[in-house]
PDB file of C-alpha atoms in Angstrom:
ATOM      1  CA  UNK A 147     -11.828   8.771 -14.231  1.00 38.00           C
ATOM      2  CA  UNK A 148     -14.069  11.337 -15.973  1.00 42.00           C
ATOM      3  CA  UNK A 149     -13.057  14.391 -14.985  1.00 42.00           C
ATOM      4  CA  UNK A 150     -14.973  16.082 -18.131  1.00 42.00           C
ATOM      5  CA  UNK A 151     -17.076  18.110 -15.149  1.00 44.00           C
ATOM      6  CA  UNK A 152     -13.961  20.740 -14.214  1.00 45.00           C
ATOM      7  CA  UNK A 153     -11.271  20.530 -12.601  1.00 46.00           C
ATOM      8  CA  UNK A 154     -10.220  18.167  -9.985  1.00 52.00           C
ATOM      9  CA  UNK A 155      -6.763  18.127  -8.231  1.00 68.00           C
ATOM     10  CA  UNK A 156      -4.571  14.577  -7.000  1.00 77.00           C
ATOM     11  CA  UNK A 157      -1.284  14.351  -5.698  1.00 83.00           C
ATOM     12  CA  UNK A 158       0.926  11.541  -6.656  1.00 86.00           C
ATOM     13  CA  UNK A 159       1.869   8.293  -4.837  1.00 88.00           C
ATOM     14  CA  UNK A 160       4.467   6.060  -5.840  1.00 89.00           C
ATOM     15  CA  UNK A 161       3.139   2.992  -8.765  1.00 89.00           C
ATOM     16  CA  UNK A 162       4.524   0.347  -6.105  1.00 89.00           C
ATOM     17  CA  UNK A 163       1.369   0.711  -4.774  1.00 90.00           C
ATOM     18  CA  UNK A 164      -0.868  -0.274  -7.925  1.00 91.00           C
ATOM     19  CA  UNK A 165      -1.352  -3.953  -6.661  1.00 89.00           C
ATOM     20  CA  UNK A 166       1.065  -5.147  -9.631  1.00 91.00           C
ATOM     21  CA  UNK A 167       3.814  -5.968  -7.170  1.00 92.00           C
ATOM     22  CA  UNK A 168       4.564  -8.533  -4.826  1.00 93.00           C
ATOM     23  CA  UNK A 169       5.696  -8.267  -1.428  1.00 94.00           C
ATOM     24  CA  UNK A 170       6.047 -11.149   1.233  1.00 93.00           C
ATOM     25  CA  UNK A 171       3.312 -10.471   4.304  1.00 93.00           C
ATOM     26  CA  UNK A 172       4.119 -12.309   7.550  1.00 87.00           C
ATOM     27  CA  UNK A 173       1.141 -13.509  10.003  1.00 83.00           C
ATOM     28  CA  UNK A 174       0.489 -11.125  12.594  1.00 75.00           C
ATOM     29  CA  UNK A 175      -0.196 -14.113  15.299  1.00 69.00           C
ATOM     30  CA  UNK A 176       3.782 -15.580  14.528  1.00 62.00           C
ATOM     31  CA  UNK A 177       1.597 -18.831  12.922  1.00 68.00           C
ATOM     32  CA  UNK A 178       2.221 -19.705  10.048  1.00 70.00           C
ATOM     33  CA  UNK A 179       4.132 -18.834   7.526  1.00 76.00           C
ATOM     34  CA  UNK A 180       5.168 -15.467   4.845  1.00 83.00           C
ATOM     35  CA  UNK A 181       2.559 -15.419   1.401  1.00 89.00           C
ATOM     36  CA  UNK A 182       3.451 -13.612  -0.947  1.00 92.00           C
ATOM     37  CA  UNK A 183       0.332 -10.506  -1.954  1.00 93.00           C
ATOM     38  CA  UNK A 184       0.085  -8.294  -3.982  1.00 93.00           C
ATOM     39  CA  UNK A 185      -0.414  -4.844  -2.007  1.00 93.00           C
ATOM     40  CA  UNK A 186      -1.919  -1.873  -3.129  1.00 93.00           C
ATOM     41  CA  UNK A 187      -4.100   1.474  -2.121  1.00 92.00           C
ATOM     42  CA  UNK A 188      -7.457   0.828  -2.465  1.00 90.00           C
ATOM     43  CA  UNK A 189      -9.065   2.511  -5.236  1.00 88.00           C
ATOM     44  CA  UNK A 190     -13.285   3.488  -5.667  1.00 82.00           C
ATOM     45  CA  UNK A 191     -13.800   2.167  -8.985  1.00 59.00           C
ATOM     46  CA  UNK A 192     -14.100  -1.190  -8.828  1.00 44.00           C
ATOM     47  CA  UNK A 193     -14.238  -3.754 -11.733  1.00 39.00           C
ATOM     48  CA  UNK A 194     -16.446  -3.067 -14.923  1.00 39.00           C
ATOM     49  CA  UNK A 195     -16.741   0.177 -13.089  1.00 43.00           C
ATOM     50  CA  UNK A 196     -17.495   3.309 -15.516  1.00 47.00           C
ATOM     51  CA  UNK A 197     -14.771   5.218 -14.604  1.00 47.00           C
ATOM     52  CA  UNK A 198     -17.449   8.312 -13.777  1.00 46.00           C
ATOM     53  CA  UNK A 199     -16.329  10.833 -10.671  1.00 45.00           C
ATOM     54  CA  UNK A 200     -17.804   8.958  -7.384  1.00 48.00           C
ATOM     55  CA  UNK A 201     -17.469  12.130  -4.467  1.00 49.00           C
ATOM     56  CA  UNK A 202     -16.120  15.671  -6.367  1.00 48.00           C
ATOM     57  CA  UNK A 203     -15.015  15.950  -2.742  1.00 55.00           C
ATOM     58  CA  UNK A 204     -12.151  12.808  -2.383  1.00 67.00           C
ATOM     59  CA  UNK A 205      -8.201  12.288  -2.630  1.00 78.00           C
ATOM     60  CA  UNK A 206      -7.472  12.057  -5.617  1.00 83.00           C
ATOM     61  CA  UNK A 207      -4.067  10.464  -6.563  1.00 85.00           C
ATOM     62  CA  UNK A 208      -1.607   9.763  -9.893  1.00 85.00           C
ATOM     63  CA  UNK A 209       0.541   6.342  -9.869  1.00 86.00           C
ATOM     64  CA  UNK A 210       4.126   8.168 -11.020  1.00 85.00           C
ATOM     65  CA  UNK A 211       8.248   6.361 -10.008  1.00 84.00           C
ATOM     66  CA  UNK A 212       9.017   6.579  -7.354  1.00 80.00           C
ATOM     67  CA  UNK A 213      12.079   8.370  -9.305  1.00 80.00           C
ATOM     68  CA  UNK A 214       9.882  11.496 -10.254  1.00 78.00           C
ATOM     69  CA  UNK A 215       8.283  11.104  -6.807  1.00 72.00           C
ATOM     70  CA  UNK A 216      11.878  11.728  -5.147  1.00 73.00           C
ATOM     71  CA  UNK A 217      13.293  14.358  -7.724  1.00 72.00           C
ATOM     72  CA  UNK A 218       9.814  15.879  -7.476  1.00 66.00           C
ATOM     73  CA  UNK A 219       8.885  15.764 -11.521  1.00 60.00           C
ATOM     74  CA  UNK A 220       5.516  15.099  -9.918  1.00 54.00           C
ATOM     75  CA  UNK A 221       4.137  17.579  -7.940  1.00 52.00           C
ATOM     76  CA  UNK A 222       0.122  18.169  -7.004  1.00 49.00           C
ATOM     77  CA  UNK A 223      -1.703  17.974 -10.442  1.00 47.00           C
ATOM     78  CA  UNK A 224      -4.753  19.652 -12.117  1.00 41.00           C
ATOM     79  CA  UNK A 225      -6.315  18.089 -14.894  1.00 41.00           C
ATOM     80  CA  UNK A 226      -8.942  18.167 -17.748  1.00 40.00           C
ATOM     81  CA  UNK A 227      -8.670  14.734 -18.350  1.00 43.00           C
ATOM     82  CA  UNK A 228      -5.521  14.715 -19.292  1.00 49.00           C
ATOM     83  CA  UNK A 229      -3.629  12.547 -16.480  1.00 57.00           C
ATOM     84  CA  UNK A 230      -4.846   9.100 -15.510  1.00 75.00           C
ATOM     85  CA  UNK A 231      -6.004   9.803 -11.612  1.00 80.00           C
ATOM     86  CA  UNK A 232      -7.469   6.983  -9.724  1.00 84.00           C
ATOM     87  CA  UNK A 233     -10.181   8.005  -6.367  1.00 87.00           C
ATOM     88  CA  UNK A 234      -9.204   6.227  -3.434  1.00 87.00           C
ATOM     89  CA  UNK A 235     -11.430   4.862  -1.081  1.00 88.00           C
ATOM     90  CA  UNK A 236     -13.176   5.963   1.907  1.00 86.00           C
ATOM     91  CA  UNK A 237     -11.395   5.654   4.851  1.00 89.00           C
ATOM     92  CA  UNK A 238      -8.246   5.201   2.860  1.00 91.00           C
ATOM     93  CA  UNK A 239      -7.174   1.529   3.244  1.00 92.00           C
ATOM     94  CA  UNK A 240      -3.797  -0.447   1.839  1.00 93.00           C
ATOM     95  CA  UNK A 241      -5.396  -4.245   0.392  1.00 93.00           C
ATOM     96  CA  UNK A 242      -3.021  -7.309   0.077  1.00 93.00           C
ATOM     97  CA  UNK A 243      -4.477 -10.578  -1.589  1.00 92.00           C
ATOM     98  CA  UNK A 244      -2.716 -13.510  -3.353  1.00 90.00           C
ATOM     99  CA  UNK A 245      -1.314 -12.175  -6.816  1.00 89.00           C
ATOM    100  CA  UNK A 246      -3.030 -16.261  -8.203  1.00 82.00           C
ATOM    101  CA  UNK A 247      -5.967 -15.396 -10.242  1.00 67.00           C
ATOM    102  CA  UNK A 248      -7.107 -18.741  -8.784  1.00 59.00           C
ATOM    103  CA  UNK A 249      -6.561 -18.245  -5.353  1.00 55.00           C
ATOM    104  CA  UNK A 250      -7.706 -14.444  -4.815  1.00 48.00           C
ATOM    105  CA  UNK A 251     -11.211 -14.991  -7.239  1.00 51.00           C
ATOM    106  CA  UNK A 252     -12.113 -18.230  -4.909  1.00 50.00           C
ATOM    107  CA  UNK A 253     -10.728 -16.364  -1.959  1.00 48.00           C
ATOM    108  CA  UNK A 254     -12.766 -13.346  -2.347  1.00 45.00           C
ATOM    109  CA  UNK A 255     -16.027 -15.535  -1.418  1.00 46.00           C
ATOM    110  CA  UNK A 256     -13.882 -16.419   2.099  1.00 45.00           C
ATOM    111  CA  UNK A 257     -12.849 -12.943   1.783  1.00 49.00           C
ATOM    112  CA  UNK A 258      -9.389 -12.840   0.160  1.00 81.00           C
ATOM    113  CA  UNK A 259      -8.510  -8.795  -0.276  1.00 88.00           C
ATOM    114  CA  UNK A 260      -7.498  -7.797   3.321  1.00 91.00           C
ATOM    115  CA  UNK A 261      -7.510  -4.376   3.923  1.00 92.00           C
ATOM    116  CA  UNK A 262      -6.087  -1.671   6.222  1.00 93.00           C
ATOM    117  CA  UNK A 263      -7.144   1.173   7.632  1.00 93.00           C
ATOM    118  CA  UNK A 264      -4.308   4.137   7.226  1.00 93.00           C
ATOM    119  CA  UNK A 265      -5.060   7.705   8.604  1.00 90.00           C
ATOM    120  CA  UNK A 266      -1.779  10.427   8.863  1.00 87.00           C
ATOM    121  CA  UNK A 267      -1.079   8.693  11.884  1.00 92.00           C
ATOM    122  CA  UNK A 268       0.164   5.993  10.435  1.00 95.00           C
ATOM    123  CA  UNK A 269       4.223   5.453  10.642  1.00 96.00           C
ATOM    124  CA  UNK A 270       6.953   2.758   8.432  1.00 97.00           C
ATOM    125  CA  UNK A 271       9.277   0.962  11.182  1.00 97.00           C
ATOM    126  CA  UNK A 272      12.143  -0.910   9.334  1.00 97.00           C
ATOM    127  CA  UNK A 273      13.078  -4.818  10.366  1.00 96.00           C
ATOM    128  CA  UNK A 274      11.970  -7.061  13.154  1.00 94.00           C
ATOM    129  CA  UNK A 275      10.608  -4.138  15.349  1.00 93.00           C
ATOM    130  CA  UNK A 276       7.552  -5.660  15.371  1.00 93.00           C
ATOM    131  CA  UNK A 277       6.141  -8.195  17.571  1.00 91.00           C
ATOM    132  CA  UNK A 278       5.371 -10.632  14.298  1.00 88.00           C
ATOM    133  CA  UNK A 279       8.606 -10.020  13.190  1.00 89.00           C
ATOM    134  CA  UNK A 280       9.927 -10.442  17.178  1.00 89.00           C
ATOM    135  CA  UNK A 281       7.571 -13.766  17.375  1.00 87.00           C
ATOM    136  CA  UNK A 282       9.173 -15.031  14.258  1.00 85.00           C
ATOM    137  CA  UNK A 283      12.597 -14.675  14.998  1.00 86.00           C
ATOM    138  CA  UNK A 284      12.294 -16.712  18.711  1.00 86.00           C
ATOM    139  CA  UNK A 285      10.108 -19.578  17.133  1.00 83.00           C
ATOM    140  CA  UNK A 286      12.618 -20.088  13.959  1.00 79.00           C
ATOM    141  CA  UNK A 287      14.770 -23.389  14.071  1.00 74.00           C
ATOM    142  CA  UNK A 288      17.013 -21.466  12.175  1.00 78.00           C
ATOM    143  CA  UNK A 289      17.677 -17.735  11.403  1.00 75.00           C
ATOM    144  CA  UNK A 290      18.395 -18.245   7.542  1.00 77.00           C
ATOM    145  CA  UNK A 291      13.943 -18.725   8.186  1.00 78.00           C
ATOM    146  CA  UNK A 292      13.654 -15.531   8.506  1.00 84.00           C
ATOM    147  CA  UNK A 293      13.897 -12.329   6.441  1.00 91.00           C
ATOM    148  CA  UNK A 294      16.957  -9.988   7.262  1.00 93.00           C
ATOM    149  CA  UNK A 295      16.189  -7.288   9.435  1.00 95.00           C
ATOM    150  CA  UNK A 296      16.787  -5.007   6.522  1.00 97.00           C
ATOM    151  CA  UNK A 297      14.082  -6.828   3.619  1.00 96.00           C
ATOM    152  CA  UNK A 298      11.621  -6.343   6.175  1.00 96.00           C
ATOM    153  CA  UNK A 299       9.269  -3.154   7.315  1.00 97.00           C
ATOM    154  CA  UNK A 300       6.379  -2.766   8.963  1.00 96.00           C
ATOM    155  CA  UNK A 301       3.259  -0.338   8.697  1.00 96.00           C
ATOM    156  CA  UNK A 302       1.672   0.219  11.489  1.00 96.00           C
ATOM    157  CA  UNK A 303      -1.951   1.841  11.758  1.00 94.00           C
ATOM    158  CA  UNK A 304      -4.105   2.146  15.116  1.00 91.00           C
ATOM    159  CA  UNK A 305      -5.598  -0.559  13.973  1.00 90.00           C
ATOM    160  CA  UNK A 306      -3.609  -3.078  13.332  1.00 91.00           C
ATOM    161  CA  UNK A 307       0.161  -3.362  12.034  1.00 93.00           C
ATOM    162  CA  UNK A 308       0.508  -4.460   8.857  1.00 94.00           C
ATOM    163  CA  UNK A 309       4.543  -6.967   8.823  1.00 95.00           C
ATOM    164  CA  UNK A 310       6.633  -6.760   5.326  1.00 96.00           C
ATOM    165  CA  UNK A 311       9.426  -8.692   3.833  1.00 96.00           C
ATOM    166  CA  UNK A 312      10.852  -7.425   0.406  1.00 96.00           C
ATOM    167  CA  UNK A 313      14.064  -9.405  -1.969  1.00 95.00           C
ATOM    168  CA  UNK A 314      16.433  -7.111  -1.649  1.00 95.00           C
ATOM    169  CA  UNK A 315      17.472  -4.139   0.505  1.00 96.00           C
ATOM    170  CA  UNK A 316      16.868  -1.831  -2.193  1.00 95.00           C
ATOM    171  CA  UNK A 317      13.364  -3.431  -2.911  1.00 95.00           C
ATOM    172  CA  UNK A 318      12.854  -3.039   1.125  1.00 96.00           C
ATOM    173  CA  UNK A 319      13.870   0.478   0.756  1.00 96.00           C
ATOM    174  CA  UNK A 320      11.535   1.856  -2.457  1.00 95.00           C
ATOM    175  CA  UNK A 321       8.378   0.250  -0.518  1.00 95.00           C
ATOM    176  CA  UNK A 322       9.386   2.117   2.743  1.00 96.00           C
ATOM    177  CA  UNK A 323       9.909   5.001   0.932  1.00 94.00           C
ATOM    178  CA  UNK A 324       6.951   5.118  -1.097  1.00 94.00           C
ATOM    179  CA  UNK A 325       4.986   4.062   1.973  1.00 95.00           C
ATOM    180  CA  UNK A 326       5.951   7.873   4.205  1.00 94.00           C
ATOM    181  CA  UNK A 327       6.031   9.138   1.259  1.00 92.00           C
ATOM    182  CA  UNK A 328       1.817   8.038   0.453  1.00 93.00           C
ATOM    183  CA  UNK A 329       1.331   8.727   4.929  1.00 93.00           C
ATOM    184  CA  UNK A 330       3.071  11.713   4.216  1.00 91.00           C
ATOM    185  CA  UNK A 331       0.345  12.878   1.938  1.00 88.00           C
ATOM    186  CA  UNK A 332      -2.352  11.719   3.559  1.00 88.00           C
ATOM    187  CA  UNK A 333      -1.635  14.097   5.559  1.00 88.00           C
ATOM    188  CA  UNK A 334      -1.242  17.170   3.876  1.00 84.00           C
ATOM    189  CA  UNK A 335      -4.716  16.538   2.814  1.00 79.00           C
ATOM    190  CA  UNK A 336      -5.395  16.891   6.330  1.00 77.00           C
ATOM    191  CA  UNK A 337      -4.120  20.273   6.477  1.00 77.00           C
ATOM    192  CA  UNK A 338      -6.282  21.081   3.282  1.00 69.00           C
ATOM    193  CA  UNK A 339      -6.128  21.580  -0.636  1.00 58.00           C
ATOM    194  CA  UNK A 340      -2.650  21.736  -2.025  1.00 48.00           C
TER     195      UNK A 340
END
């Protein structure tokens, strides 16, 4: 982002949400199997963009390590361009798409990137707590075909739910912490400036 026009206030969020990591996404209707998907927050800057500020009043974030978020080593910042900041889409969305470049390119024509509008009322639940997970558990021919509850979590928003599973317990805990922190950040934005 070009912030040469003056200081811009940003808030830190976990680098897990930067679009470089995958999770298993489960179908909400219980049909079909889980698929690996890149999961990330939607940003205003599009491919080939110059990186200029789209809306001075928008929500800006900096991606930092989860360790820095938890330890408090990354607080709200003000910058004149010394740090890399990104403007969130408005409304704020969580996105997911295929990690395969060929699939992603061909599926863009068919709506390959999916979005979930996320407000401060959204919340994260762990385990097999949603109807999609429960349906999957009921339909599974073998318990080994369903991710263990400690690997599973869901982001529940007002319009729909996205059900996800990690490869390990540590990864699931990191993602749920990152998403909970992100939701807390959205609530702070609604309350006013930092």
